[in-house]
Coordinates of C-alpha atoms in Angstrom, one line a residue:
P19 CA 29.1 31.6 36.4
V20 CA 28.7 27.9 37.3
D21 CA 31.3 25.2 37.4
N22 CA 29.9 22.4 35.1
P23 CA 32.7 20.5 34.7
F24 CA 33.3 18.8 31.4
V25 CA 36.5 18.8 30.3
D26 CA 37.7 15.1 29.6
L27 CA 39.1 13.2 32.8
S28 CA 42.2 12.3 31.1
N29 CA 43.3 16.0 29.9
T30 CA 42.6 19.9 31.4
N31 CA 41.3 21.2 27.9
P32 CA 37.9 22.6 27.1
N33 CA 36.2 20.3 24.7
D34 CA 33.4 20.5 21.8
L35 CA 30.8 19.6 23.9
M36 CA 31.8 23.2 26.1
V37 CA 31.8 24.9 22.6
E38 CA 28.1 24.2 22.0
Y39 CA 26.9 24.8 24.9
Y40 CA 29.1 28.2 25.3
K41 CA 27.8 29.3 22.0
Q42 CA 24.0 28.7 22.4
R43 CA 23.9 31.0 25.8
S44 CA 26.1 34.1 23.8
S45 CA 23.0 35.8 23.7
S46 CA 24.1 36.7 26.9
G47 CA 25.1 40.5 27.8
L48 CA 28.2 39.0 29.6
I49 CA 29.3 35.6 29.9
I50 CA 31.6 34.6 32.9
T51 CA 33.1 31.5 32.3
E52 CA 33.1 28.2 34.7
A53 CA 35.8 29.0 37.1
T54 CA 38.9 28.0 35.6
A55 CA 42.6 26.4 37.5
I56 CA 45.8 29.2 37.3
S57 CA 47.9 26.5 38.1
E58 CA 48.4 22.6 38.9
M59 CA 48.1 23.9 42.7
G60 CA 45.1 26.1 42.4
S61 CA 42.9 22.8 40.9
G62 CA 41.2 20.2 42.4
W63 CA 38.2 20.4 40.8
L64 CA 37.6 17.0 39.3
N65 CA 36.7 17.7 35.2
A66 CA 37.3 21.7 35.6
P67 CA 39.4 23.2 32.8
H68 CA 43.0 24.4 33.4
I69 CA 44.2 28.2 31.6
R70 CA 48.3 26.3 31.9
T71 CA 49.1 25.3 28.1
P72 CA 48.9 26.1 24.7
E73 CA 46.6 23.0 24.7
N74 CA 44.5 24.7 27.2
V75 CA 44.2 28.2 25.0
A76 CA 43.1 26.5 22.1
G77 CA 40.8 25.0 23.7
W78 CA 39.4 28.1 24.9
K79 CA 40.2 30.0 21.4
K80 CA 37.7 27.4 20.4
I81 CA 35.0 29.1 22.9
V82 CA 35.7 32.5 22.8
D83 CA 35.5 32.6 19.2
A84 CA 31.5 30.9 19.2
V85 CA 30.8 32.9 21.2
H86 CA 32.4 36.2 19.4
E87 CA 31.1 35.0 15.8
K88 CA 27.4 35.3 17.9
N89 CA 28.4 38.5 19.3
G90 CA 29.0 37.6 22.5
V91 CA 31.3 38.7 25.5
I92 CA 32.9 36.3 27.3
Y93 CA 35.1 36.8 30.4
L94 CA 37.3 33.8 31.8
Q95 CA 37.2 33.3 35.6
L96 CA 41.0 32.6 37.4
W97 CA 40.7 30.5 40.3
H98 CA 42.9 29.0 42.4
M99 CA 41.3 26.7 45.4
G100 CA 43.9 26.5 48.0
R101 CA 42.4 24.4 51.0
Q102 CA 39.4 22.8 48.7
S103 CA 42.0 21.2 47.0
H104 CA 43.2 17.4 47.0
S105 CA 47.1 16.6 47.4
S106 CA 46.2 14.0 45.0
F107 CA 45.7 16.8 42.3
H108 CA 49.3 17.5 42.5
P109 CA 52.1 15.4 41.5
S110 CA 54.4 18.0 41.6
T111 CA 54.2 18.6 45.3
N112 CA 51.8 16.3 47.0
E113 CA 50.6 18.8 49.3
I114 CA 47.8 21.8 49.5
V115 CA 48.4 25.4 50.7
S116 CA 46.0 28.0 52.2
A117 CA 46.8 31.1 53.9
S118 CA 46.9 29.1 57.3
A119 CA 47.1 25.1 58.4
I120 CA 43.1 25.5 58.9
P121 CA 41.0 22.6 57.1
V122 CA 37.7 22.7 56.2
K123 CA 35.5 20.9 58.1
G124 CA 31.9 19.0 58.0
V125 CA 32.4 18.0 55.0
N126 CA 33.2 15.7 52.3
S127 CA 36.2 16.4 49.5
H128 CA 37.0 14.4 46.3
D129 CA 40.1 13.1 45.3
V130 CA 41.6 13.4 41.3
Y131 CA 39.8 9.6 41.2
G132 CA 36.7 10.5 42.1
N133 CA 36.5 9.0 45.8
R134 CA 35.1 10.8 48.2
V135 CA 37.7 11.7 50.9
D136 CA 38.2 13.5 53.9
Y137 CA 39.5 17.1 53.7
E138 CA 43.3 17.4 54.4
T139 CA 45.2 20.2 56.2
P140 CA 46.7 22.7 54.4
R141 CA 50.3 23.9 54.8
P142 CA 50.2 27.7 54.9
M143 CA 51.7 29.7 52.0
T144 CA 55.3 31.0 52.3
I145 CA 55.6 34.7 51.3
D146 CA 57.8 33.5 48.2
E147 CA 54.6 31.1 47.2
I148 CA 52.4 34.0 47.7
K149 CA 54.5 36.0 44.7
S150 CA 54.4 33.2 42.6
T151 CA 51.1 32.5 42.8
V152 CA 50.4 35.9 41.8
Q153 CA 52.8 35.3 38.4
D154 CA 50.5 32.6 38.3
Y155 CA 47.6 35.1 38.1
V156 CA 49.2 37.6 35.8
K157 CA 50.2 34.3 33.4
A158 CA 47.0 33.0 33.1
A159 CA 45.3 36.8 32.2
Q160 CA 47.9 36.2 29.4
L161 CA 47.0 33.1 28.2
A162 CA 43.2 33.8 28.5
K163 CA 44.8 37.3 26.3
E164 CA 46.1 35.1 23.9
A165 CA 42.8 33.1 23.3
G166 CA 40.9 36.1 23.1
F167 CA 38.5 36.3 26.0
D168 CA 37.3 40.1 26.0
G169 CA 38.4 40.3 30.0
V170 CA 38.5 38.1 33.2
E171 CA 37.2 37.9 36.6
V172 CA 39.5 37.4 39.5
H173 CA 37.4 34.3 41.9
G174 CA 38.1 36.0 45.2
A175 CA 34.9 34.1 46.7
N176 CA 33.3 30.7 47.7
G177 CA 36.1 30.2 49.9
Y178 CA 38.4 29.3 47.6
L179 CA 42.0 30.9 48.0
L180 CA 42.3 34.4 48.1
D181 CA 38.5 34.3 50.6
Q182 CA 40.8 32.0 52.5
F183 CA 43.3 35.2 53.0
L184 CA 40.3 37.6 53.3
Q185 CA 38.7 36.1 56.3
S186 CA 40.0 35.9 59.6
S187 CA 38.3 32.9 60.3
T188 CA 41.0 30.8 57.6
N189 CA 43.7 33.7 58.3
V190 CA 45.6 33.3 61.6
R191 CA 48.9 34.4 60.0
T192 CA 51.4 37.1 62.0
D193 CA 53.2 38.3 59.2
E194 CA 52.4 41.2 55.8
Y195 CA 49.4 39.0 54.8
G196 CA 47.6 38.2 58.5
G197 CA 45.9 40.2 61.0
S198 CA 45.0 43.2 60.2
M199 CA 41.7 44.4 57.3
E200 CA 45.1 46.1 55.1
N201 CA 47.0 43.0 55.5
R202 CA 44.6 40.2 54.8
Y203 CA 43.6 42.3 51.6
R204 CA 47.1 42.4 50.8
F205 CA 47.4 38.7 48.9
T206 CA 44.2 40.3 46.2
K207 CA 45.6 43.6 45.9
E208 CA 48.9 42.3 44.7
V209 CA 46.8 39.8 42.6
I210 CA 45.0 43.0 40.7
E211 CA 48.2 45.4 40.2
A212 CA 50.1 43.1 38.8
I213 CA 47.7 41.7 36.1
I214 CA 46.9 45.4 35.4
Q215 CA 50.5 45.8 34.9
D216 CA 51.4 43.4 33.1
G217 CA 49.2 44.9 30.6
S218 CA 47.1 41.9 29.5
F219 CA 44.0 43.4 29.7
P220 CA 43.4 47.2 31.3
A221 CA 42.0 47.8 34.1
N222 CA 38.2 48.1 33.1
R223 CA 38.6 44.3 32.0
I224 CA 38.8 42.8 35.0
G225 CA 36.2 42.2 37.4
I226 CA 36.3 39.9 40.8
R227 CA 33.8 37.9 42.7
F228 CA 32.8 38.1 46.4
T229 CA 30.5 35.7 48.4
P230 CA 30.8 37.8 52.1
N231 CA 27.5 36.1 53.5
G232 CA 28.4 32.6 51.9
A233 CA 29.4 29.9 54.2
F234 CA 30.3 27.3 51.3
G235 CA 33.6 25.5 51.7
D236 CA 33.1 26.6 55.6
M237 CA 33.6 29.8 55.1
G238 CA 32.5 32.6 57.2
S239 CA 33.8 35.3 59.9
E240 CA 32.7 38.0 62.3
D241 CA 34.3 40.9 60.8
N242 CA 32.8 39.9 57.2
D243 CA 30.8 42.9 57.4
Q244 CA 33.8 45.3 58.2
M245 CA 36.3 43.5 56.1
F246 CA 34.5 43.5 52.7
V247 CA 33.2 47.0 52.5
Y248 CA 36.6 48.1 53.5
V249 CA 38.1 45.6 50.3
A250 CA 35.7 47.2 48.1
Q251 CA 36.7 50.8 49.3
Q252 CA 40.4 49.9 48.3
L253 CA 39.6 48.2 45.3
N254 CA 37.9 51.3 44.4
K255 CA 41.4 53.3 43.0
F256 CA 41.7 50.8 40.0
G257 CA 38.2 51.5 37.9
L258 CA 37.8 47.5 37.6
A259 CA 35.4 46.7 35.2
F260 CA 32.8 45.4 38.4
I261 CA 32.7 43.4 41.5
H262 CA 30.6 40.7 41.9
V263 CA 28.8 39.8 44.7
V264 CA 26.7 36.9 46.1
D265 CA 24.7 38.8 47.9
G266 CA 21.1 36.4 48.2
L267 CA 21.2 34.1 50.7
G268 CA 20.1 31.0 48.7
F269 CA 24.1 29.6 48.7
G270 CA 23.5 29.8 52.8
F271 CA 24.0 31.9 55.0
H272 CA 27.4 31.8 57.7
N273 CA 25.5 34.3 60.7
K274 CA 28.4 35.1 61.6
C275 CA 27.5 38.9 61.5
R276 CA 25.1 41.0 59.6
A277 CA 24.6 40.2 55.6
L278 CA 26.2 42.7 53.0
T279 CA 24.5 43.6 50.4
V280 CA 24.9 45.2 46.9
M281 CA 24.6 48.3 49.0
D282 CA 27.2 47.8 51.1
F283 CA 29.2 47.7 48.2
K284 CA 28.0 50.5 46.2
K285 CA 28.5 53.2 48.9
V286 CA 31.8 52.6 48.7
F287 CA 32.4 51.3 44.8
D288 CA 32.1 53.7 42.0
G289 CA 32.0 51.3 39.5
P290 CA 29.6 48.6 38.3
I291 CA 27.9 46.1 40.5
I292 CA 27.0 42.7 39.8
A293 CA 24.0 40.9 42.1
N294 CA 24.3 37.7 42.3
C295 CA 22.4 34.4 43.7
G296 CA 18.7 33.0 43.1
M297 CA 17.8 35.5 40.9
T298 CA 14.5 35.9 39.2
K299 CA 13.0 38.2 36.1
E300 CA 11.1 40.6 39.2
I301 CA 13.6 40.4 41.7
A302 CA 16.8 41.8 38.8
E303 CA 14.3 44.3 37.5
G304 CA 13.3 45.7 40.8
M305 CA 17.5 45.9 42.4
I306 CA 18.7 47.9 39.0
R307 CA 15.3 49.9 39.1
S308 CA 16.2 50.7 42.5
G309 CA 19.1 51.6 42.1
G310 CA 20.1 48.6 44.1
T311 CA 22.7 47.3 41.3
D312 CA 23.7 47.9 38.2
L313 CA 23.6 44.4 36.8
T314 CA 22.6 41.2 37.7
A315 CA 23.8 37.6 36.8
F316 CA 21.9 34.6 36.1
G317 CA 23.9 30.9 36.6
R318 CA 21.3 27.8 37.2
L319 CA 18.2 29.4 35.4
Y320 CA 20.8 29.5 31.7
I321 CA 21.3 25.8 32.1
S322 CA 17.7 25.2 30.9
N323 CA 17.9 28.1 29.7
P324 CA 20.0 28.6 26.5
D325 CA 17.9 31.9 25.8
L326 CA 17.3 33.3 28.8
P327 CA 17.2 37.0 27.5
E328 CA 15.1 36.2 25.0
R329 CA 12.1 34.6 27.6
F330 CA 12.6 37.7 29.7
A331 CA 12.5 40.1 27.2
N332 CA 9.1 38.1 25.5
N333 CA 7.8 37.0 28.8
W334 CA 8.2 33.9 27.3
P335 CA 7.5 31.1 29.9
L336 CA 10.9 28.7 31.5
A337 CA 12.0 25.8 31.1
K338 CA 11.7 23.7 33.9
D339 CA 14.6 23.9 36.2
A340 CA 17.9 21.7 35.3
P341 CA 18.2 18.3 37.7
F342 CA 20.5 19.2 40.5
E343 CA 23.7 16.4 39.2
T344 CA 23.9 19.1 36.2
Y345 CA 25.4 21.8 38.1
W346 CA 28.4 20.0 39.1
S347 CA 28.8 16.5 37.6
P348 CA 29.9 15.6 33.9
I349 CA 27.2 13.7 32.3
G350 CA 27.6 14.6 28.6
A351 CA 25.2 16.5 26.3
K352 CA 22.3 15.1 28.0
G353 CA 20.9 17.8 30.7
Y354 CA 24.1 20.3 29.6
T355 CA 23.4 21.2 25.8
D356 CA 20.2 19.6 24.7
W357 CA 18.0 22.5 26.6
P358 CA 16.4 23.4 23.1
V359 CA 15.0 27.6 22.8
Y360 CA 11.7 28.7 23.1
E361 CA 9.5 28.1 20.5
D362 CA 7.1 30.9 19.5
K363 CA 4.2 28.4 18.5
D364 CA 1.8 32.1 17.9
A365 CA 4.6 33.6 15.7
M366 CA 4.7 30.7 14.0
E367 CA 1.9 30.4 13.0
S368 CA 1.7 34.3 12.0
K369 CA 4.8 33.8 9.4
E370 CA 3.4 30.6 8.2
R371 CA 0.1 32.2 7.5
E372 CA 2.0 35.4 5.8
G373 CA 4.3 32.9 3.7
K374 CA 1.1 31.5 2.5
Q375 CA -0.4 34.7 1.7
D376 CA 2.7 35.8 -0.1
E377 CA 2.8 32.5 -1.9
L378 CA -1.5 33.3 -3.6

C-alpha cells in the first residue's frame, strides 16, 4: 500500500481515476489499498479517501468491482491518523487526539487547505473515546464488506493512532491503556476482537500492519524489539490473515533499539508474514526461498510498473522509478495511471510472423 491521495478536495469519495489505477494493477496476488480514514477524527491527509458514508462505499465498490472483473483480490486498509492529523480536518471537534499529549516533533504537517503548519499537541483520548473508536473500526469493516472487499488490513504502523498506543515513546498513560506491554496492546487487541466478533469478516480475512523499526511520524521506542514480538505473539491467538511488517530500514530507522526482522515475528506468529520496504525481485525471492518470510509486498515499484508480476515472471525490464511527487501528491492522471505495460517486441514480432504464415 502507498498513500496516493487522488480523491477530490471537496469530498472524500474514491473517484474514476482511482478505479483505473487499481484495475491496471489487478494482476497482483493481493492488493492492499491506500490508507483509508475510518472517521472524521481519524482523517487528516489531503485528498485521501474515507470509508464512512454511503457515497464512500459506492466509490470503493466501483474499484472493487473493477479489480474483481480482472480476477484480482483486494483488501481495504483501515486508518486513524491520531496525532499526525490537524484540527482543521475535524470541524466537529477542532482538535486531534492520541494516546498522550505528545506532539510530533521535527517536521511539519498540513492543514485542510494544504498549508504547511506545525504539528499540534494532541489531547489524550478518554476511555469512552477509545471504546467509540473501536466501534469506528467495526463500522468501517462493515462498510468495506458492503463495498465488496475481500478483507481488511488494520493500519497499526507508521506512527498512526494504534502505533501511538503501542509505543512507549508516545504512550505515557497510567490507566489500563498505558504502561505495561499488555496495556499498550489493549487498544489494538480490542479493535481486532471487535471486528471478528462483528462478523463482517472472519479472522482469516483480517490482517494488520506494523513498522517496528520506523522513524516516520517521529516514532521509535527503546523497547520496540520486545513490544512488537509480544504483540505478534498475542495476535497469534486469532488466526489472522497475516501480519504485514515493514522490517526494511529504507524508510528510516529510529535507532533506539535493535532492528527487528520478519524472522522475529515468524518465531511467535504461525500465520503468514508479509515483508515490506525496499523490495526487489531478487531480495523478495531470496527471502521467500530462505523461509524468512511467506510473502513480500511492493509499493513504489507498482506506481511505474502496473504489470509488475508479468515483468518479474518474464524477466522483463522495469520502468524507470516514478518521480517522488507521485508517491504523495494528487497530480492527476500523469504519473498515476499513464504508465504503460511492457511490450515484448520479440513476442509481438513472432505473433506477426505467425499471422502472416496463416494468411498464406
